[in-house]
XYZ file of C-alpha atoms in Angstrom:
363
model
C 19.613 -58.116 -63.514
C 22.887 -57.174 -65.205
C 24.509 -60.517 -64.350
C 21.918 -62.566 -66.246
C 22.908 -61.378 -69.749
C 26.506 -62.280 -68.935
C 25.407 -65.833 -68.202
C 23.590 -66.005 -71.537
C 26.590 -64.625 -73.410
C 28.677 -67.467 -71.990
C 26.581 -69.791 -74.163
C 27.995 -68.021 -77.222
C 31.629 -68.109 -76.179
C 33.932 -70.308 -78.227
C 34.922 -73.654 -76.765
C 38.281 -75.355 -77.114
C 36.899 -77.091 -80.188
C 34.272 -75.720 -82.546
C 31.718 -78.525 -82.700
C 29.003 -76.532 -84.524
C 28.906 -75.045 -87.992
C 27.813 -71.430 -88.457
C 24.162 -72.085 -89.330
C 23.748 -74.587 -86.486
C 25.270 -72.082 -84.049
C 23.045 -69.220 -85.215
C 19.884 -71.318 -85.371
C 20.232 -73.049 -82.040
C 22.453 -71.104 -79.662
C 22.180 -67.510 -80.891
C 18.401 -67.740 -81.325
C 18.038 -69.135 -77.812
C 20.091 -66.294 -76.337
C 18.040 -63.700 -78.257
C 14.803 -65.187 -76.925
C 16.113 -65.276 -73.362
C 17.298 -61.669 -73.598
C 13.836 -60.648 -74.805
C 12.367 -62.552 -71.862
C 14.461 -60.520 -69.439
C 13.586 -57.313 -71.240
C 9.844 -57.938 -71.013
C 10.043 -58.935 -67.362
C 11.962 -55.777 -66.380
C 9.141 -53.948 -64.650
C 11.445 -51.127 -63.542
C 11.863 -50.069 -67.188
C 8.331 -50.430 -68.540
C 6.092 -50.122 -65.488
C 2.980 -52.159 -64.813
C 1.817 -54.404 -67.659
C -1.725 -53.000 -67.481
C -3.366 -49.736 -66.426
C -7.152 -49.477 -66.463
C -9.309 -46.356 -66.415
C -12.760 -46.532 -64.854
C -15.096 -44.454 -62.725
C -15.609 -47.349 -60.316
C -14.415 -47.196 -56.706
C -12.835 -50.633 -57.248
C -10.086 -49.171 -59.413
C -7.212 -51.001 -57.707
C -8.985 -54.333 -58.027
C -9.844 -53.775 -61.673
C -6.147 -53.654 -62.641
C -5.556 -57.110 -61.195
C -8.871 -58.464 -62.450
C -8.378 -57.349 -66.049
C -4.796 -58.617 -66.144
C -5.795 -61.987 -64.689
C -9.074 -62.563 -66.521
C -8.042 -60.880 -69.750
C -9.275 -57.999 -71.838
C -11.147 -58.017 -75.129
C -11.593 -56.124 -78.371
C -14.763 -55.309 -80.267
C -14.814 -56.695 -83.834
C -15.092 -53.697 -86.115
C -15.836 -53.008 -89.741
C -14.775 -50.112 -91.928
C -17.928 -48.185 -91.019
C -17.168 -48.476 -87.298
C -13.656 -47.027 -87.409
C -14.856 -43.469 -86.915
C -16.535 -44.522 -83.636
C -13.409 -46.206 -82.244
C -10.767 -44.541 -80.112
C -8.352 -47.373 -80.957
C -8.400 -50.609 -82.923
C -11.147 -52.743 -81.402
C -12.052 -50.196 -78.727
C -15.473 -48.724 -79.341
C -19.189 -49.245 -78.732
C -20.236 -52.791 -77.898
C -21.685 -54.829 -80.759
C -24.154 -57.609 -80.062
C -24.100 -59.150 -83.545
C -20.490 -60.347 -83.202
C -18.529 -62.063 -80.471
C -15.796 -60.169 -78.677
C -12.169 -61.023 -79.385
C -10.811 -62.161 -76.033
C -7.168 -61.385 -75.235
C -5.491 -63.586 -72.689
C -2.325 -64.745 -74.389
C -0.178 -61.699 -73.660
C 0.192 -62.715 -70.006
C 2.048 -65.763 -71.301
C 4.417 -64.011 -73.706
C 7.334 -64.000 -71.249
C 6.864 -67.687 -70.442
C 6.510 -68.577 -74.123
C 9.730 -66.773 -75.063
C 11.556 -68.570 -72.262
C 10.253 -71.972 -73.377
C 10.978 -71.230 -77.029
C 14.542 -70.378 -76.078
C 14.849 -73.778 -74.403
C 13.303 -75.446 -77.447
C 15.739 -73.822 -79.877
C 18.670 -74.615 -77.588
C 17.742 -78.304 -77.333
C 19.575 -79.504 -80.518
C 22.786 -77.746 -79.441
C 22.521 -79.223 -75.957
C 21.790 -82.670 -77.376
C 24.755 -82.525 -79.762
C 27.040 -81.359 -76.967
C 26.102 -84.482 -75.001
C 26.447 -86.830 -77.974
C 29.703 -85.259 -79.171
C 31.199 -85.909 -75.727
C 34.256 -83.666 -76.321
C 35.621 -85.947 -79.032
C 36.954 -83.099 -81.165
C 38.423 -81.384 -78.136
C 40.343 -84.524 -77.217
C 41.619 -84.930 -80.775
C 42.678 -81.405 -81.619
C 42.840 -79.159 -78.542
C 46.653 -79.389 -78.439
C 47.125 -78.403 -82.095
C 44.721 -75.481 -82.416
C 47.240 -72.709 -81.737
C 49.082 -71.135 -84.702
C 52.435 -71.909 -83.072
C 53.124 -75.348 -81.649
C 56.390 -77.078 -80.884
C 57.869 -79.582 -83.312
C 57.567 -82.372 -80.761
C 53.886 -81.634 -80.119
C 53.289 -81.356 -83.850
C 54.836 -84.740 -84.571
C 53.329 -86.467 -81.547
C 49.729 -85.436 -82.226
C 50.060 -85.954 -85.962
C 51.004 -89.583 -85.372
C 48.235 -90.032 -82.799
C 45.520 -88.605 -85.058
C 46.852 -90.499 -88.073
C 46.747 -93.734 -86.097
C 43.207 -92.991 -84.940
C 41.983 -92.166 -88.454
C 43.710 -95.244 -89.863
C 41.780 -97.582 -87.594
C 38.517 -99.083 -88.722
C 36.091 -96.844 -86.828
C 33.511 -96.846 -89.582
C 30.535 -97.648 -87.341
C 31.599 -95.207 -84.632
C 32.105 -92.358 -87.084
C 28.872 -93.105 -88.927
C 26.967 -92.861 -85.660
C 28.817 -89.633 -84.853
C 27.811 -88.080 -88.177
C 24.264 -89.420 -87.967
C 23.734 -87.844 -84.554
C 24.764 -84.477 -85.970
C 22.335 -85.001 -88.842
C 19.561 -85.751 -86.330
C 20.299 -82.476 -84.533
C 20.142 -80.577 -87.833
C 16.839 -82.298 -88.591
C 15.569 -81.221 -85.171
C 16.519 -77.641 -86.022
C 14.344 -77.858 -89.113
C 11.428 -79.429 -87.247
C 11.591 -76.787 -84.531
C 11.596 -73.924 -87.051
C 9.285 -75.231 -89.738
C 6.739 -77.167 -87.712
C 6.978 -76.587 -83.974
C 7.582 -72.847 -83.885
C 5.467 -71.974 -86.929
C 2.370 -73.882 -85.851
C 2.660 -72.894 -82.200
C 2.920 -69.148 -82.868
C 0.101 -69.331 -85.398
C -2.308 -70.657 -82.778
C -0.866 -68.910 -79.723
C -0.973 -65.446 -81.304
C -4.079 -66.071 -83.417
C -2.727 -65.918 -86.949
C 0.629 -64.375 -86.101
C 2.365 -65.097 -89.421
C -0.319 -63.775 -91.763
C -1.315 -60.755 -89.673
C 2.230 -59.664 -88.966
C 3.230 -60.092 -92.592
C 0.684 -57.392 -93.417
C 2.063 -55.207 -90.639
C 5.655 -55.596 -91.829
C 4.588 -54.885 -95.396
C 3.309 -51.448 -94.370
C 6.753 -50.493 -93.025
C 8.163 -50.503 -96.556
C 5.723 -47.676 -97.377
C 6.510 -45.845 -94.141
C 2.814 -46.029 -93.322
C 2.826 -46.151 -89.532
C -0.925 -45.708 -89.257
C -1.505 -48.982 -91.101
C 1.323 -50.577 -89.124
C -0.479 -49.683 -85.920
C -3.777 -51.068 -87.208
C -2.301 -54.414 -88.248
C 0.058 -54.880 -85.288
C -2.718 -53.971 -82.854
C -4.652 -57.008 -84.008
C -1.991 -59.109 -82.273
C -0.678 -56.731 -79.615
C -3.276 -54.029 -78.922
C -2.117 -51.072 -76.874
C -5.664 -50.362 -75.692
C -8.423 -52.847 -74.894
C -11.710 -53.109 -73.065
C -12.448 -54.948 -69.845
C -15.696 -55.674 -68.045
C -15.726 -55.974 -64.249
C -18.724 -57.309 -62.345
C -19.824 -56.511 -58.781
C -22.983 -56.946 -56.758
C -25.162 -54.023 -55.750
C -26.848 -53.534 -52.342
C -29.855 -55.591 -53.418
C -27.782 -58.403 -54.914
C -28.155 -57.384 -58.553
C -25.107 -57.532 -60.820
C -23.463 -54.233 -61.654
C -21.314 -53.981 -64.777
C -18.233 -51.743 -64.776
C -16.719 -50.935 -68.148
C -12.986 -50.198 -68.125
C -10.551 -48.925 -70.738
C -7.165 -50.591 -70.288
C -3.739 -49.586 -71.507
C -1.265 -52.379 -72.214
C 2.159 -50.664 -72.178
C 4.149 -53.873 -72.659
C 2.523 -54.422 -76.035
C 4.365 -51.372 -77.350
C 7.531 -53.397 -76.831
C 5.960 -56.738 -77.756
C 4.936 -55.552 -81.211
C 8.484 -54.486 -82.030
C 10.176 -57.551 -80.582
C 7.861 -59.868 -82.473
C 8.345 -57.880 -85.677
C 12.033 -58.709 -85.355
C 11.251 -62.319 -84.407
C 8.947 -62.722 -87.419
C 11.849 -61.900 -89.729
C 14.353 -63.867 -87.649
C 12.214 -67.012 -87.442
C 11.472 -66.885 -91.167
C 15.200 -66.590 -91.883
C 15.995 -69.473 -89.518
C 13.419 -71.671 -91.246
C 14.996 -70.994 -94.629
C 18.531 -71.586 -93.345
C 17.565 -74.801 -91.554
C 15.878 -76.157 -94.691
C 18.819 -75.224 -96.914
C 21.273 -76.750 -94.460
C 19.419 -80.056 -94.404
C 19.329 -80.169 -98.216
C 23.043 -79.361 -98.244
C 23.724 -82.176 -95.764
C 21.792 -84.685 -97.871
C 23.767 -83.579 -100.924
C 27.031 -84.197 -99.064
C 25.876 -87.695 -98.166
C 24.809 -88.437 -101.742
C 27.713 -86.871 -103.668
C 31.258 -87.779 -102.521
C 32.745 -85.250 -104.963
C 31.426 -82.408 -102.820
C 33.252 -83.833 -99.822
C 36.523 -83.883 -101.742
C 36.288 -80.195 -102.601
C 35.380 -79.232 -99.040
C 38.460 -80.992 -97.700
C 40.585 -79.291 -100.346
C 39.607 -75.867 -98.948
C 41.887 -76.596 -95.991
C 44.382 -78.715 -97.930
C 45.161 -76.545 -100.929
C 48.650 -77.995 -101.314
C 47.118 -81.261 -102.504
C 45.556 -81.992 -105.852
C 42.012 -83.290 -106.073
C 43.154 -86.761 -107.149
C 45.229 -87.188 -103.987
C 42.362 -86.142 -101.725
C 40.053 -88.460 -103.622
C 42.505 -91.302 -103.024
C 42.557 -90.586 -99.274
C 38.766 -90.562 -99.083
C 38.176 -93.479 -101.447
C 37.907 -96.100 -98.711
C 36.417 -93.811 -96.088
C 32.708 -93.606 -95.364
C 30.719 -90.425 -94.846
C 31.283 -90.601 -91.086
C 35.067 -90.756 -91.554
C 34.921 -87.749 -93.871
C 32.699 -85.856 -91.434
C 35.193 -86.243 -88.592
C 38.110 -85.363 -90.878
C 36.302 -82.231 -92.046
C 35.563 -81.211 -88.463
C 39.258 -81.642 -87.706
C 40.180 -79.438 -90.658
C 38.030 -76.649 -89.209
C 39.676 -76.801 -85.799
C 43.369 -77.621 -86.075
C 46.323 -75.529 -87.177
C 46.223 -75.285 -91.032
C 49.849 -76.379 -91.395
C 49.206 -79.299 -89.081
C 46.237 -80.401 -91.177
C 48.250 -80.186 -94.379
C 50.970 -82.381 -92.864
C 48.335 -84.793 -91.584
C 46.797 -85.094 -95.051
C 50.229 -85.725 -96.552
C 50.817 -88.520 -94.046
C 47.414 -90.044 -94.799
C 48.202 -89.912 -98.517
C 51.535 -91.685 -97.995
C 49.793 -94.369 -95.978
C 47.194 -94.893 -98.699
C 49.930 -95.210 -101.326
C 51.824 -97.713 -99.190
C 48.634 -99.716 -98.707
C 48.089 -99.758 -102.469
C 51.645 -100.996 -103.055
C 51.280 -103.709 -100.420
C 47.922 -104.781 -101.818
C 49.348 -104.840 -105.351
C 52.362 -106.913 -104.274
C 50.119 -109.534 -102.678
C 48.022 -109.753 -105.812
């Protein structure tokens, strides 16, 4: 059990080259690890006991536990007038004018969290395949703060030669694939996850928003009422047997659902976390579109890691480069030694000036 979290944490460990930005990393990899850790927590029977315990006066007590967990429990729809007759939310006298609220989804919570973790991890996994260790090959030798002069000069010339080649189509595809992964992050948060949880947990977003709102008033009674609509701690179950003459006998059971004490708190955290991820994913996509549309923003981002250069010089370097070229150059600036990047930019500027002189002389 202890070894599994270590395997998940390996997903968060830094690689030789940082191929993700912060929001991408948090949205895809960190969220996936959180969901998988919650999956392990909910499946740890030794900490939380059996997922269901039913109380009944029937001699089939042992069978009722399995039956109610497999077939599901239910709640009685209640009104304000019925609350005084209930021992818990939805647990009271049977009403024949309304249909019971059947509860079967909580058996699937562990599986759903596992699958959601895989879903959130998919863009990171996809980008790792598409990226194909390109940044690692370009900058792994010049990441350290201290590198030898020979290594510095050798890799500076290699990277300068690579960036000077006409790789416009290759770099555009590279940047577009990253954009697709960011778009997938948004679709997973805004559409896939939101719609799925709404239907799977029967109005999860609206009901849990009310529950979270009560926390600000420190009103735990209301919190329990609202959260129990999604994760009830007590529920009813009806078990049927046949009597000696073949007639059906109905056994009414009161069931405790201990795991829902943990579920309600984990999903309170996930409600906030998923909402935050949706906002960040949307903002990041808008930010990416702005970078594509406005080259001036790209210039200032490069200048963050090349402060020794004036804006006009950086603009001259980027003048003939497409968005894909800039994207790769910016990724390099986030991974290599700062002094190395400054020298690289100076070399690229000299090359651009030489090209201008040569072009002018021919004209």
